[in-house]
C-alpha cells in the first residue's frame, strides 16, 4: 500500500458512484502522502484534529478543501474558522453557536453536518434523532446566519456484522429523508469508512470518509 496512494484512489473512485463525494482521510499522514493524492487530482481531505489540520492547511496548496471529521472542542473552532470547508461532527447546539460566532468574524458561512448517534455500542458522541429534529426546528437555530447545516453524519458500530451495519446506515437514511421534507438545505449524508463505505453507499450515503484504504494503515491509534 505504501507506494500506491494514487492507485488506491483510482480503484476507490472507480467503485463509487459519481454523485458520492470521497473525503480522503489524511489524519496522521505526512504532507507528502497528501500531495501524492493531490497530484492525482484529489482535493477533498479530512482530518480529525484541528491543530493538525491547521498546520497542513498552512503548508499545502490552498485549493484543498479541508473537512473536519473529528470530535470538536468549542474553544478550538476559532483556529479553523477562516478556511474549513465542512465540519462533520457537530454534536451540540453550543458548538453550532460557537461555529456561527467564529464564522461571522470572518464574514463566512460555514457548512456543517450534525452528527447522529447510530452505533449500538457505547459512544460518547452524537445526537439522538430527537435532538436533531429539535435543533433543526428551533427558532434559535434559524437565527444563526453564519452556519448552514447541509446534512447529517453518522459512524456505525465497529463490527463485521453486515446486518447490523446495514440497520445502522439505513436507520439514518430513513431519518435523513424525513428531515429533508421540512429542511431542504439537507443534501449530504456522510457515512461509511474504509471497511464499510460500499455498504454505506448502498444504504444511501452521499459522502464517504476513507482513510486507510487510500493511505495505508495509520502508525498510531487516534
Ligand atoms: C479516521 C476516521 C475515518 C477513516 O477511517 P478509515 O477506517 O481509515 O477509513 C472516517 N471517519 C472518521 C470520523 C474518522 O475519525
mmCIF file of C-alpha atoms and ligand atoms in Angstrom:
data_model
loop_
_atom_site.group_PDB
_atom_site.id
_atom_site.type_symbol
_atom_site.label_atom_id
_atom_site.label_comp_id
_atom_site.label_asym_id
_atom_site.label_seq_id
_atom_site.Cartn_x
_atom_site.Cartn_y
_atom_site.Cartn_z
ATOM 1 C CA UNK A 1 0.000 0.000 0.000
ATOM 2 C CA UNK A 2 2.867 2.390 0.802
ATOM 3 C CA UNK A 3 3.629 3.412 -2.774
ATOM 4 C CA UNK A 4 0.099 3.020 -4.008
ATOM 5 C CA UNK A 5 -1.848 6.078 -2.907
ATOM 6 C CA UNK A 6 -2.690 7.125 -6.456
ATOM 7 C CA UNK A 7 -3.679 3.570 -7.394
ATOM 8 C CA UNK A 8 -5.797 3.143 -4.257
ATOM 9 C CA UNK A 9 -7.592 6.386 -5.019
ATOM 10 C CA UNK A 10 -8.289 5.342 -8.580
ATOM 11 C CA UNK A 11 -9.679 1.991 -7.506
ATOM 12 C CA UNK A 12 -11.966 3.551 -4.914
ATOM 13 C CA UNK A 13 -13.132 6.332 -7.217
ATOM 14 C CA UNK A 14 -13.967 3.787 -9.898
ATOM 15 C CA UNK A 15 -16.043 1.802 -7.420
ATOM 16 C CA UNK A 16 -18.221 4.631 -6.123
ATOM 17 C CA UNK A 17 -20.999 6.476 -7.980
ATOM 18 C CA UNK A 18 -20.196 9.933 -9.344
ATOM 19 C CA UNK A 19 -22.633 11.668 -7.026
ATOM 20 C CA UNK A 20 -20.879 10.329 -3.916
ATOM 21 C CA UNK A 21 -18.153 12.598 -2.531
ATOM 22 C CA UNK A 22 -14.947 10.916 -1.436
ATOM 23 C CA UNK A 23 -13.251 12.533 1.550
ATOM 24 C CA UNK A 24 -9.659 11.278 1.743
ATOM 25 C CA UNK A 25 -8.953 10.983 5.468
ATOM 26 C CA UNK A 26 -5.318 12.008 5.885
ATOM 27 C CA UNK A 27 -5.072 12.194 9.684
ATOM 28 C CA UNK A 28 -1.612 11.244 10.986
ATOM 29 C CA UNK A 29 -0.277 11.093 7.409
ATOM 30 C CA UNK A 30 2.569 13.333 6.209
ATOM 31 C CA UNK A 31 2.207 16.119 3.665
ATOM 32 C CA UNK A 32 3.975 14.095 1.008
ATOM 33 C CA UNK A 33 1.194 11.495 1.111
ATOM 34 C CA UNK A 34 -1.437 14.210 0.800
ATOM 35 C CA UNK A 35 0.465 15.728 -2.120
ATOM 36 C CA UNK A 36 0.534 12.376 -3.847
ATOM 37 C CA UNK A 37 -3.263 12.289 -3.721
ATOM 38 C CA UNK A 38 -3.400 15.973 -4.658
ATOM 39 C CA UNK A 39 -1.250 15.426 -7.745
ATOM 40 C CA UNK A 40 -3.549 12.573 -8.697
ATOM 41 C CA UNK A 41 -6.297 15.214 -8.813
ATOM 42 C CA UNK A 42 -7.873 14.814 -5.387
ATOM 43 C CA UNK A 43 -8.931 17.954 -3.491
ATOM 44 C CA UNK A 44 -11.112 16.916 -0.538
ATOM 45 C CA UNK A 45 -9.278 15.838 2.606
ATOM 46 C CA UNK A 46 -10.467 15.037 6.116
ATOM 47 C CA UNK A 47 -8.659 15.490 9.421
ATOM 48 C CA UNK A 48 -9.809 14.787 12.956
ATOM 49 C CA UNK A 49 -7.587 17.146 14.944
ATOM 50 C CA UNK A 50 -7.906 20.880 14.492
ATOM 51 C CA UNK A 51 -4.218 21.689 15.125
ATOM 52 C CA UNK A 52 -3.061 19.081 12.643
ATOM 53 C CA UNK A 53 -5.488 20.345 10.003
ATOM 54 C CA UNK A 54 -4.429 23.970 10.549
ATOM 55 C CA UNK A 55 -0.749 23.066 10.119
ATOM 56 C CA UNK A 56 -1.453 21.110 6.940
ATOM 57 C CA UNK A 57 -3.660 23.889 5.565
ATOM 58 C CA UNK A 58 -0.809 26.345 6.026
ATOM 59 C CA UNK A 59 1.748 24.149 4.303
ATOM 60 C CA UNK A 60 -0.267 22.664 1.445
ATOM 61 C CA UNK A 61 -1.933 24.059 -1.715
ATOM 62 C CA UNK A 62 -4.727 26.482 -0.981
ATOM 63 C CA UNK A 63 -7.298 24.858 -3.260
ATOM 64 C CA UNK A 64 -7.573 21.863 -0.934
ATOM 65 C CA UNK A 65 -10.997 21.602 0.706
ATOM 66 C CA UNK A 66 -10.469 20.680 4.335
ATOM 67 C CA UNK A 67 -13.135 18.725 6.200
ATOM 68 C CA UNK A 68 -13.043 18.461 9.986
ATOM 69 C CA UNK A 69 -14.343 14.975 10.762
ATOM 70 C CA UNK A 70 -13.340 14.599 14.408
ATOM 71 C CA UNK A 71 -14.936 15.498 17.679
ATOM 72 C CA UNK A 72 -14.931 19.249 18.189
ATOM 73 C CA UNK A 73 -13.806 21.215 21.163
ATOM 74 C CA UNK A 74 -15.645 24.529 21.034
ATOM 75 C CA UNK A 75 -12.606 26.512 22.157
ATOM 76 C CA UNK A 76 -10.620 25.388 19.106
ATOM 77 C CA UNK A 77 -13.167 26.233 16.428
ATOM 78 C CA UNK A 78 -11.606 29.683 16.039
ATOM 79 C CA UNK A 79 -8.373 28.244 14.617
ATOM 80 C CA UNK A 80 -10.051 26.766 11.546
ATOM 81 C CA UNK A 81 -12.941 29.181 11.012
ATOM 82 C CA UNK A 82 -11.182 31.090 8.224
ATOM 83 C CA UNK A 83 -10.742 28.108 5.933
ATOM 84 C CA UNK A 84 -12.615 24.943 6.920
ATOM 85 C CA UNK A 85 -14.892 23.730 4.118
ATOM 86 C CA UNK A 86 -17.179 21.361 6.017
ATOM 87 C CA UNK A 87 -17.442 20.362 9.681
ATOM 88 C CA UNK A 88 -18.855 16.829 10.007
ATOM 89 C CA UNK A 89 -19.012 16.157 13.720
ATOM 90 C CA UNK A 90 -21.258 18.837 15.199
ATOM 91 C CA UNK A 91 -22.935 17.209 18.169
ATOM 92 C CA UNK A 92 -24.265 20.059 20.270
ATOM 93 C CA UNK A 93 -26.158 23.287 19.833
ATOM 94 C CA UNK A 94 -23.455 25.030 21.841
ATOM 95 C CA UNK A 95 -20.837 24.056 19.251
ATOM 96 C CA UNK A 96 -23.101 25.190 16.443
ATOM 97 C CA UNK A 97 -23.383 28.613 18.092
ATOM 98 C CA UNK A 98 -19.614 28.826 18.519
ATOM 99 C CA UNK A 99 -19.064 27.939 14.837
ATOM 100 C CA UNK A 100 -21.591 30.619 13.893
ATOM 101 C CA UNK A 101 -19.792 33.191 16.045
ATOM 102 C CA UNK A 102 -16.364 32.391 14.607
ATOM 103 C CA UNK A 103 -17.654 32.234 11.022
ATOM 104 C CA UNK A 104 -19.181 35.673 11.473
ATOM 105 C CA UNK A 105 -15.794 37.146 12.402
ATOM 106 C CA UNK A 106 -14.521 36.033 9.006
ATOM 107 C CA UNK A 107 -17.673 37.028 7.198
ATOM 108 C CA UNK A 108 -18.230 33.432 6.141
ATOM 109 C CA UNK A 109 -20.994 30.860 6.182
ATOM 110 C CA UNK A 110 -19.563 27.534 7.367
ATOM 111 C CA UNK A 111 -21.175 24.322 6.189
ATOM 112 C CA UNK A 112 -21.852 21.789 8.933
ATOM 113 C CA UNK A 113 -23.227 18.294 9.386
ATOM 114 C CA UNK A 114 -24.969 17.247 12.584
ATOM 115 C CA UNK A 115 -23.556 14.013 13.923
ATOM 116 C CA UNK A 116 -26.192 11.404 14.716
ATOM 117 C CA UNK A 117 -25.603 8.602 17.175
ATOM 118 C CA UNK A 118 -26.307 5.423 15.215
ATOM 119 C CA UNK A 119 -23.872 2.904 16.709
ATOM 120 C CA UNK A 120 -25.328 0.383 19.135
ATOM 121 C CA UNK A 121 -22.042 0.251 21.021
ATOM 122 C CA UNK A 122 -21.385 2.822 23.708
ATOM 123 C CA UNK A 123 -20.218 6.082 22.158
ATOM 124 C CA UNK A 124 -19.843 9.415 23.776
ATOM 125 C CA UNK A 125 -20.533 11.492 20.714
ATOM 126 C CA UNK A 126 -23.505 12.182 18.546
ATOM 127 C CA UNK A 127 -27.039 13.483 18.883
ATOM 128 C CA UNK A 128 -30.186 11.391 19.089
ATOM 129 C CA UNK A 129 -32.667 11.717 16.227
ATOM 130 C CA UNK A 130 -34.990 13.610 18.589
ATOM 131 C CA UNK A 131 -32.281 16.082 19.487
ATOM 132 C CA UNK A 132 -31.525 16.668 15.809
ATOM 133 C CA UNK A 133 -35.145 17.334 14.882
ATOM 134 C CA UNK A 134 -35.488 19.675 17.859
ATOM 135 C CA UNK A 135 -32.422 21.679 16.814
ATOM 136 C CA UNK A 136 -33.481 21.911 13.171
ATOM 137 C CA UNK A 137 -36.967 23.097 14.146
ATOM 138 C CA UNK A 138 -35.866 25.670 16.725
ATOM 139 C CA UNK A 139 -36.122 29.406 16.226
ATOM 140 C CA UNK A 140 -32.705 29.985 17.707
ATOM 141 C CA UNK A 141 -31.261 27.680 15.071
ATOM 142 C CA UNK A 142 -32.836 29.622 12.237
ATOM 143 C CA UNK A 143 -31.332 32.816 13.651
ATOM 144 C CA UNK A 144 -27.778 31.506 13.091
ATOM 145 C CA UNK A 145 -26.887 33.124 9.793
ATOM 146 C CA UNK A 146 -23.225 32.143 9.556
ATOM 147 C CA UNK A 147 -23.666 28.401 9.590
ATOM 148 C CA UNK A 148 -25.504 26.183 7.152
ATOM 149 C CA UNK A 149 -26.422 22.648 8.153
ATOM 150 C CA UNK A 150 -26.188 20.809 4.853
ATOM 151 C CA UNK A 151 -26.719 17.315 6.181
ATOM 152 C CA UNK A 152 -26.046 14.593 8.723
ATOM 153 C CA UNK A 153 -23.115 12.384 9.623
ATOM 154 C CA UNK A 154 -23.019 9.005 11.308
ATOM 155 C CA UNK A 155 -20.465 6.431 12.420
ATOM 156 C CA UNK A 156 -21.566 2.837 12.575
ATOM 157 C CA UNK A 157 -20.528 0.335 15.197
ATOM 158 C CA UNK A 158 -17.027 -1.085 14.790
ATOM 159 C CA UNK A 159 -18.119 -4.555 13.704
ATOM 160 C CA UNK A 160 -18.028 -7.021 10.811
ATOM 161 C CA UNK A 161 -21.703 -7.809 11.246
ATOM 162 C CA UNK A 162 -23.122 -6.700 7.899
ATOM 163 C CA UNK A 163 -26.730 -6.874 9.034
ATOM 164 C CA UNK A 164 -26.050 -4.601 11.972
ATOM 165 C CA UNK A 165 -24.138 -2.116 9.813
ATOM 166 C CA UNK A 166 -26.936 -2.119 7.260
ATOM 167 C CA UNK A 167 -29.515 -1.474 10.018
ATOM 168 C CA UNK A 168 -27.497 1.432 11.389
ATOM 169 C CA UNK A 169 -26.914 3.046 7.997
ATOM 170 C CA UNK A 170 -30.465 2.581 6.797
ATOM 171 C CA UNK A 171 -31.954 3.950 10.028
ATOM 172 C CA UNK A 172 -30.008 7.172 9.481
ATOM 173 C CA UNK A 173 -31.002 7.307 5.819
ATOM 174 C CA UNK A 174 -34.695 7.000 6.738
ATOM 175 C CA UNK A 175 -34.392 9.741 9.341
ATOM 176 C CA UNK A 176 -32.428 11.919 6.900
ATOM 177 C CA UNK A 177 -35.150 11.573 4.244
ATOM 178 C CA UNK A 178 -37.816 12.524 6.800
ATOM 179 C CA UNK A 179 -35.935 15.616 7.897
ATOM 180 C CA UNK A 180 -35.274 16.620 4.320
ATOM 181 C CA UNK A 181 -39.018 17.051 3.758
ATOM 182 C CA UNK A 182 -39.016 20.025 6.127
ATOM 183 C CA UNK A 183 -35.436 21.209 5.717
ATOM 184 C CA UNK A 184 -34.446 21.455 2.092
ATOM 185 C CA UNK A 185 -30.870 22.533 2.924
ATOM 186 C CA UNK A 186 -30.144 18.924 3.938
ATOM 187 C CA UNK A 187 -28.415 17.417 0.929
ATOM 188 C CA UNK A 188 -25.476 15.476 2.329
ATOM 189 C CA UNK A 189 -25.380 12.213 4.234
ATOM 190 C CA UNK A 190 -21.860 11.400 5.433
ATOM 191 C CA UNK A 191 -21.471 7.750 6.361
ATOM 192 C CA UNK A 192 -19.025 4.993 5.528
ATOM 193 C CA UNK A 193 -15.290 4.478 6.114
ATOM 194 C CA UNK A 194 -12.654 2.143 4.637
ATOM 195 C CA UNK A 195 -14.281 -1.033 5.918
ATOM 196 C CA UNK A 196 -17.889 -0.233 5.168
ATOM 197 C CA UNK A 197 -18.190 2.520 2.568
ATOM 198 C CA UNK A 198 -19.706 0.264 -0.095
ATOM 199 C CA UNK A 199 -22.428 -0.877 2.270
ATOM 200 C CA UNK A 200 -22.968 2.732 3.370
ATOM 201 C CA UNK A 201 -23.442 3.841 -0.246
ATOM 202 C CA UNK A 202 -25.905 1.018 -0.888
ATOM 203 C CA UNK A 203 -27.815 2.359 2.082
ATOM 204 C CA UNK A 204 -27.960 5.973 0.990
ATOM 205 C CA UNK A 205 -24.631 7.613 1.816
ATOM 206 C CA UNK A 206 -23.643 10.553 -0.387
ATOM 207 C CA UNK A 207 -20.267 11.216 1.241
ATOM 208 C CA UNK A 208 -17.728 8.636 2.390
ATOM 209 C CA UNK A 209 -14.723 9.249 4.649
ATOM 210 C CA UNK A 210 -11.955 6.870 3.625
ATOM 211 C CA UNK A 211 -8.519 6.826 5.232
ATOM 212 C CA UNK A 212 -6.583 3.584 5.493
ATOM 213 C CA UNK A 213 -7.892 2.148 2.199
ATOM 214 C CA UNK A 214 -6.181 5.111 0.469
ATOM 215 C CA UNK A 215 -3.150 5.913 2.607
ATOM 216 C CA UNK A 216 -2.470 2.578 4.278
ATOM 217 C CA UNK A 217 -2.712 1.734 7.952
ATOM 218 C CA UNK A 218 -2.076 4.529 10.424
ATOM 219 C CA UNK A 219 1.055 4.315 12.544
ATOM 220 C CA UNK A 220 -0.682 5.106 15.760
ATOM 221 C CA UNK A 221 -4.137 4.970 17.221
ATOM 222 C CA UNK A 222 -6.060 8.232 17.243
HETATM 223 C C1 LIG B 1 -10.382 8.016 10.931
HETATM 224 C C2 LIG B 1 -11.769 8.298 10.525
HETATM 225 C C3 LIG B 1 -12.279 7.830 9.297
HETATM 226 C C4 LIG B 1 -11.480 6.982 8.325
HETATM 227 O O1 LIG B 1 -11.219 5.728 8.854
HETATM 228 P P1 LIG B 1 -10.635 4.539 7.926
HETATM 229 O O2 LIG B 1 -11.146 3.316 8.560
HETATM 230 O O3 LIG B 1 -9.150 4.652 7.991
HETATM 231 O O4 LIG B 1 -11.154 4.748 6.561
HETATM 232 C C5 LIG B 1 -13.574 8.169 8.969
HETATM 233 N N1 LIG B 1 -14.339 8.912 9.785
HETATM 234 C C6 LIG B 1 -13.882 9.380 10.955
HETATM 235 C C7 LIG B 1 -14.785 10.213 11.806
HETATM 236 C C8 LIG B 1 -12.596 9.085 11.375
HETATM 237 O O5 LIG B 1 -12.156 9.551 12.540
#
